[in-house]
Tab-separated table of C-alpha atoms in Angstrom:
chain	number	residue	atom	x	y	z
A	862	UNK	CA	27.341	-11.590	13.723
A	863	UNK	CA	28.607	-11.632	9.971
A	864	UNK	CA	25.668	-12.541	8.439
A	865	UNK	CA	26.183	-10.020	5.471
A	866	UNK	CA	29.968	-9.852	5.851
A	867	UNK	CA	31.930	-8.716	2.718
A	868	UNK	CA	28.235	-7.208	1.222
A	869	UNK	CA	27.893	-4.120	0.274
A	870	UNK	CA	24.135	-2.425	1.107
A	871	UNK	CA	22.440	1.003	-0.253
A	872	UNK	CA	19.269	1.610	2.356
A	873	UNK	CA	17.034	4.031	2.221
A	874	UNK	CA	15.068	6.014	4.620
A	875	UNK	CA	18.367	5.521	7.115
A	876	UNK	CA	17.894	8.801	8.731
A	877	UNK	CA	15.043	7.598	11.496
A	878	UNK	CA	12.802	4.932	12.233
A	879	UNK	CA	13.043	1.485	9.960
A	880	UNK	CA	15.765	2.535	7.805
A	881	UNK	CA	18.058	3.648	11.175
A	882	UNK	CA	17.366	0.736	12.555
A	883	UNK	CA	18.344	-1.992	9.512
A	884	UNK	CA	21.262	0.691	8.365
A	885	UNK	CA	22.803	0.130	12.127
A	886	UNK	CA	21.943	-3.895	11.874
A	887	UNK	CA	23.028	-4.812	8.668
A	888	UNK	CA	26.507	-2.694	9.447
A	889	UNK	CA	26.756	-4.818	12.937
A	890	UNK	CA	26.366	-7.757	10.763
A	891	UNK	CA	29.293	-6.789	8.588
A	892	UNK	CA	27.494	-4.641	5.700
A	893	UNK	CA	29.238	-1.687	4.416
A	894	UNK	CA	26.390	0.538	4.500
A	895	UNK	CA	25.361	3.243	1.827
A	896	UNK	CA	22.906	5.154	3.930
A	897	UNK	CA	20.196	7.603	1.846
A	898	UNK	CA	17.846	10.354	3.192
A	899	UNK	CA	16.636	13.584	2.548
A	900	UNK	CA	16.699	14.043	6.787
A	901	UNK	CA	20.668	14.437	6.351
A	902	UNK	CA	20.664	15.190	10.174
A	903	UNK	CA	19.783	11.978	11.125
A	904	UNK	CA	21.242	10.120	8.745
A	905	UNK	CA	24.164	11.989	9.534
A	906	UNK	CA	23.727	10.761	13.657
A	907	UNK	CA	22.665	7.243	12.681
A	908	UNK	CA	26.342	6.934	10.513
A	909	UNK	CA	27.812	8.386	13.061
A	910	UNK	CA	26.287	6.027	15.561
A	911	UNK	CA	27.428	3.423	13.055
A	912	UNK	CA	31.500	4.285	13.272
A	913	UNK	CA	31.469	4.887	16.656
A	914	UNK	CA	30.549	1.258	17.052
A	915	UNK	CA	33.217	-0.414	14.682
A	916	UNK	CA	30.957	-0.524	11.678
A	917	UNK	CA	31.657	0.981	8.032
A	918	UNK	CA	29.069	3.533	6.491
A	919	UNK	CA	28.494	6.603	4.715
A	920	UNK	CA	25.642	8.724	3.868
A	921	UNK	CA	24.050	10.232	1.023
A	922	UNK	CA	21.453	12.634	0.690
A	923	UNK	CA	18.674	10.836	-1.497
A	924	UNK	CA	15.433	12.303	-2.957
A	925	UNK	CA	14.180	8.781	-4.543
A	926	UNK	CA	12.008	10.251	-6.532
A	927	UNK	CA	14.955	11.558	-8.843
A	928	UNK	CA	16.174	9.381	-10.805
A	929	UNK	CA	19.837	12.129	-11.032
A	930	UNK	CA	20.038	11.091	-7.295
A	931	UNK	CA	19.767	7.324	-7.301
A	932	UNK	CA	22.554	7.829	-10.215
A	933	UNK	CA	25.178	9.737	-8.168
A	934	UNK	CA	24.287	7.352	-4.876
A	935	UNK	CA	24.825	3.943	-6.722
A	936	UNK	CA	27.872	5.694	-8.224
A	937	UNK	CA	29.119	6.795	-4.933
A	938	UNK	CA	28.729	3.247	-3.396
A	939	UNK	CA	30.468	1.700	-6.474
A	940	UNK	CA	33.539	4.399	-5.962
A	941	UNK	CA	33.208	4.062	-2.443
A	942	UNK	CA	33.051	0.300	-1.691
A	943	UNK	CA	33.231	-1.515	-5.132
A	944	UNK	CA	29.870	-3.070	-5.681
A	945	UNK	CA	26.956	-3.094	-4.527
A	946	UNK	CA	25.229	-6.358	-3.439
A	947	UNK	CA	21.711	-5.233	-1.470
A	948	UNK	CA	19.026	-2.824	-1.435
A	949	UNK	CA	16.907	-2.266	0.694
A	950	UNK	CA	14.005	0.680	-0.131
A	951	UNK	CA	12.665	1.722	3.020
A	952	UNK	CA	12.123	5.274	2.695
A	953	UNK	CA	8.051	6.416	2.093
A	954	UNK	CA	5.132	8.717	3.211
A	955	UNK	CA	2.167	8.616	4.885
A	956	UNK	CA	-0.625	10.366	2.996
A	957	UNK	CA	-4.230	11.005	4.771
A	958	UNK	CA	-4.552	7.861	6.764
A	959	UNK	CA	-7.843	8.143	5.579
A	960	UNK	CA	-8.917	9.026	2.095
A	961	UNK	CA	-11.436	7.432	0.355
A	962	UNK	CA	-10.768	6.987	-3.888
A	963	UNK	CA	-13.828	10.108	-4.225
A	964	UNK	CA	-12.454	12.115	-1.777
A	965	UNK	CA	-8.603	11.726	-2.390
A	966	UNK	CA	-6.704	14.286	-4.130
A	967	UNK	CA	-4.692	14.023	-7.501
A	968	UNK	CA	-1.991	15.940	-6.366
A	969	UNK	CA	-1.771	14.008	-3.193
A	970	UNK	CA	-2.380	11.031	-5.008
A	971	UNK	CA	0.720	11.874	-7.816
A	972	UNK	CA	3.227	12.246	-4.447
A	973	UNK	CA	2.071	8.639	-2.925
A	974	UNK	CA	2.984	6.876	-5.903
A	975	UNK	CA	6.380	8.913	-6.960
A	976	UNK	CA	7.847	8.371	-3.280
A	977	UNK	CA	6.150	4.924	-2.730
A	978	UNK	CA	6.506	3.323	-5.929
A	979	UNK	CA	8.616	5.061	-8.007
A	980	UNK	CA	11.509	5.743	-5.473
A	981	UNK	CA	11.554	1.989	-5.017
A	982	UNK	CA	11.504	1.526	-9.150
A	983	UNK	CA	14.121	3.939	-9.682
A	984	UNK	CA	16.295	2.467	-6.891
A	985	UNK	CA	16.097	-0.867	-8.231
A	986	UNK	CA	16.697	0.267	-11.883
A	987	UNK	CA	19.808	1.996	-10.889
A	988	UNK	CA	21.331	-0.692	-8.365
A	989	UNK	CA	20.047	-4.015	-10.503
A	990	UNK	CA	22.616	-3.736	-13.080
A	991	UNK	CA	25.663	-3.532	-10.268
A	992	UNK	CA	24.581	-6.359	-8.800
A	993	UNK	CA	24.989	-8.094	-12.359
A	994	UNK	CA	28.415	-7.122	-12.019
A	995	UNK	CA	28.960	-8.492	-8.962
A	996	UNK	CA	27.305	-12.054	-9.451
A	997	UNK	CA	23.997	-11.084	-8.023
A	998	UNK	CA	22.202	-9.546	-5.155
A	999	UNK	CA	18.939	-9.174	-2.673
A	1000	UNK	CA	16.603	-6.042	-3.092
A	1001	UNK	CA	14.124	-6.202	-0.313
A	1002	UNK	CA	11.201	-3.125	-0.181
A	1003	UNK	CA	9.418	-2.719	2.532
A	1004	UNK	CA	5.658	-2.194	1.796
A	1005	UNK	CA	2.706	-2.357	4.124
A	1006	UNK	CA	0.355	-4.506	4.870
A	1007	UNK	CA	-2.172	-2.314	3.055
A	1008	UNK	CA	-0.748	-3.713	-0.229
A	1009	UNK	CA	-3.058	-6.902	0.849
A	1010	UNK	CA	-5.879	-5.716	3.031
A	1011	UNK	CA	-8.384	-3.090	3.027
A	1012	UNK	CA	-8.592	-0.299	5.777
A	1013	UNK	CA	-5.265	-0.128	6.571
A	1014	UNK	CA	-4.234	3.268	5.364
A	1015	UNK	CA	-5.664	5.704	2.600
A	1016	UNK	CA	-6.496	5.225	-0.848
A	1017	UNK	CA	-3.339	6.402	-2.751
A	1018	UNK	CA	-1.248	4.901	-0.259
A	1019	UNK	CA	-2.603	1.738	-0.746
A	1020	UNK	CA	-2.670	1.377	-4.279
A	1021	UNK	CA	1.512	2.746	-4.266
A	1022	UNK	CA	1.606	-0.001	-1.509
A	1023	UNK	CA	0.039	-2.908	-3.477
A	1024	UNK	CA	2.219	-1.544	-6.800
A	1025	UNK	CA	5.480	-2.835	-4.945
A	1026	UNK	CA	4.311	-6.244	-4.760
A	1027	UNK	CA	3.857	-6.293	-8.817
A	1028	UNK	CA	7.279	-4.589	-9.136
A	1029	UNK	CA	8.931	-7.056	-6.849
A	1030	UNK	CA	7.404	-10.107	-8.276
A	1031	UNK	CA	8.673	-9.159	-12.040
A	1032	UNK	CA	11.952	-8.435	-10.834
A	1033	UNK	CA	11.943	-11.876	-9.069
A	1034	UNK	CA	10.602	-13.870	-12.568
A	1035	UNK	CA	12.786	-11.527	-14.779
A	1036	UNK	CA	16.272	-11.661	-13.012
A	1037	UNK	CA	16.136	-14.864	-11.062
A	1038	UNK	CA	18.449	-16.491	-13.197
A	1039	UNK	CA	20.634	-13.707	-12.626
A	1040	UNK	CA	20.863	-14.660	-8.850
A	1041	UNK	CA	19.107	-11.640	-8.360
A	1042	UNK	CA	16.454	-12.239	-6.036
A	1043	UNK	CA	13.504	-9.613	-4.752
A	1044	UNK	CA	11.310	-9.525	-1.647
A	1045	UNK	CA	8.493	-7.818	-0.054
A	1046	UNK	CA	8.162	-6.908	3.865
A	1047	UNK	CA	4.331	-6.296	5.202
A	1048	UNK	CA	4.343	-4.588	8.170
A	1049	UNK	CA	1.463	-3.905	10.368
A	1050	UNK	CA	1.744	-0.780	12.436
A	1051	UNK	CA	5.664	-0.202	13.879
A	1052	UNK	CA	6.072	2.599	16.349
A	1053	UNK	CA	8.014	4.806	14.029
A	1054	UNK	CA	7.856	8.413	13.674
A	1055	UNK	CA	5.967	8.134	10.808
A	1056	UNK	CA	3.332	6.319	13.233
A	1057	UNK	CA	3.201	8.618	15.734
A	1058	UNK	CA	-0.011	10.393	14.332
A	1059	UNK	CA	-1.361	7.132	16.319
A	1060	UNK	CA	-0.038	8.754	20.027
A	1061	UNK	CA	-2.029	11.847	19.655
A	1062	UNK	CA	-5.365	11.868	21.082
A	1063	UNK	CA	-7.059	12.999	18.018
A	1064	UNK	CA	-6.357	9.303	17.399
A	1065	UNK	CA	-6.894	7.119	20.246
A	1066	UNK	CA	-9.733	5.838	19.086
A	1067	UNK	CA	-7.893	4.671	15.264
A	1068	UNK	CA	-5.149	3.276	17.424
A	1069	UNK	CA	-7.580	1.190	19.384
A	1070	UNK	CA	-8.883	-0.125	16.553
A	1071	UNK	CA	-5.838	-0.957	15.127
A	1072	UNK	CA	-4.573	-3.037	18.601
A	1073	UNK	CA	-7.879	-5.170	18.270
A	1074	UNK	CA	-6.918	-5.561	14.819
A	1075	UNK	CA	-3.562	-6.786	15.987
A	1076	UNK	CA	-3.230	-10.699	17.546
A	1077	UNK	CA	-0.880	-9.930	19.420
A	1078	UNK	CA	-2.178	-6.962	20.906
A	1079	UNK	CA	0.485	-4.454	20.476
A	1080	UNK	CA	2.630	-2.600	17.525
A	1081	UNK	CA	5.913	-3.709	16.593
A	1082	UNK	CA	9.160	-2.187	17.268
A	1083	UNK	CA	11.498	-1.463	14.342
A	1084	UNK	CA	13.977	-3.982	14.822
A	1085	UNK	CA	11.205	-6.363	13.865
A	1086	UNK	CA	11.398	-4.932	10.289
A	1087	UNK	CA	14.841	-5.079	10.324
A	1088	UNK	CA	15.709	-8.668	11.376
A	1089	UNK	CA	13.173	-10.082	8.578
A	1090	UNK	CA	15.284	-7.537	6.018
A	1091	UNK	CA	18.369	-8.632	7.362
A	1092	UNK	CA	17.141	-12.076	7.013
A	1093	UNK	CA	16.171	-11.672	2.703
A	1094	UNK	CA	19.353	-9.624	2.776
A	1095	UNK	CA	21.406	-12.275	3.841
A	1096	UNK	CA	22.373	-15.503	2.084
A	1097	UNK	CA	20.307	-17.562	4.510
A	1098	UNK	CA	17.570	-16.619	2.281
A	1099	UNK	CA	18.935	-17.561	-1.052
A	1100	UNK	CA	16.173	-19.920	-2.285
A	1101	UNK	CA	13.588	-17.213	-1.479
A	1102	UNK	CA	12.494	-14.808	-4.475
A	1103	UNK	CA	9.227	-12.963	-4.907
A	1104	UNK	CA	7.414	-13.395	-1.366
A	1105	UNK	CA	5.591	-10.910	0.490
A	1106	UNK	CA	6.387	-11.617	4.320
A	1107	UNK	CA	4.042	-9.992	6.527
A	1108	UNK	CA	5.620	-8.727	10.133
A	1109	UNK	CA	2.274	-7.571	11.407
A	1110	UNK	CA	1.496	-9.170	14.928
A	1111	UNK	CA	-0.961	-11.614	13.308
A	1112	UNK	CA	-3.452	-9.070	11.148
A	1113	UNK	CA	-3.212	-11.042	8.050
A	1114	UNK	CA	-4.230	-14.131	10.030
A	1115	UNK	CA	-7.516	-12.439	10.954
């Protein structure tokens, strides 16, 4: 308990899945939670979740693609709680699981990268130069393990996946001395509605191959993702900049 008391944390994609699930953690552990989605009605359920159980949180409706809207919600966590201290971009799309580079289309391709990589660009633009203010910070994005291996998820998404790990490793080098530090999660495959293409039976035979991929034979749950964010969020982490953990079930040890 307390392990980000007195911080102040913007997460993305809060309305369902990963982002629910660190958005209720990190406010258990003491965060005052900033909360963005375009799903207001379940970001709207998980803050209410959030109160009901003692915590402090509010949410936002975020496109993070628009750089307007990651304006108005740093602003509103600045007015709201005084600072802001983490960030954690979560939020992201699935584009055709497979799509090889011939095959894939531009537009598709344009809408991978300005959710992916942008919205994660844009949210650490916006939120870098509060956590300046307030003596430093953690921004932790959570990527995919496709960043780093091939196979694991279309073309476009891919590439948007593997840009995070560039963005987070300048941000690392260019504001360490800042005390601003920057982090990349690698999950495998997390049974998350974005996932849950996996469950149909269209698919049974992708999500077999993906268990054999997978050590430890199974998918993770989405409080795996969040206790290695809350960990980077946290100050028990504060000699760690410019990683990429994997939380994968062993596929990167294959």
């Amino acid at each position: 308990m307390n392990r980000l008391s007195g911080k102040v944390a913007i997460i993305t994609g809060a309305g369902s899945g990963m982002g629910a699930e660190q958005a209720r953690l990190f406010a258990k552990e003491g965060a005052k939670v900033i909360g963005g989605d375009m799903n207001t009605e379940g970001l709207q359920n998980v803050i209410a979740e959030i109160k009901a159980a003692g915590g402090e949180a509010i949410g936002v409706k975020l496109n993070i693609s628009s750089p307007e809207d990651w304006q108005s919600t740093v602003k509103t966590a600045v007015e709201t709680y005084g600072k802001v201290n983490v960030l954690v971009n979560t939020a992201g799309v699935a584009g055709p699981f497979i799509a090889k580079a011939a095959e894939h289309d531009p537009d598709e391709w344009d809408k991978l990268l300005a959710i992916n990589l942008k919205g994660a660009f844009l949210g650490s633009k916006y939120s870098i130069p509060e956590m300046l203010k307030a003596g430093g910070g953690s921004i932790v994005t959570i990527s995919s393990i496709a960043a780093a291996l091939g196979g694991q998820g279309g073309t476009g998404y891919a590439a948007a996946k593997a840009g995070l790990s560039g963005l987070t490793r300048n941000i690392a080098v260019d504001y360490g001395k800042d005390n601003v530090r920057a982090n990349v999660i690698l999950p495998g495959q997390i049974k998350t509605p974005m996932s849950a293409v996996l469950e149909t039976e269209e698919a049974k035979e992708s999500k077999q191959y993906y268990l054999n991929k997978t050590p430890l034979g199974h998918f993770g749950d989405p409080s795996d993702v969040a206790y290695a964010a809350l960990f980077l969020a946290s100050d028990e982490s504060k000699f760690i900049t410019g990683i990429e953990l994997p939380v994968d079930g062993g596929v990167m040890a294959n």
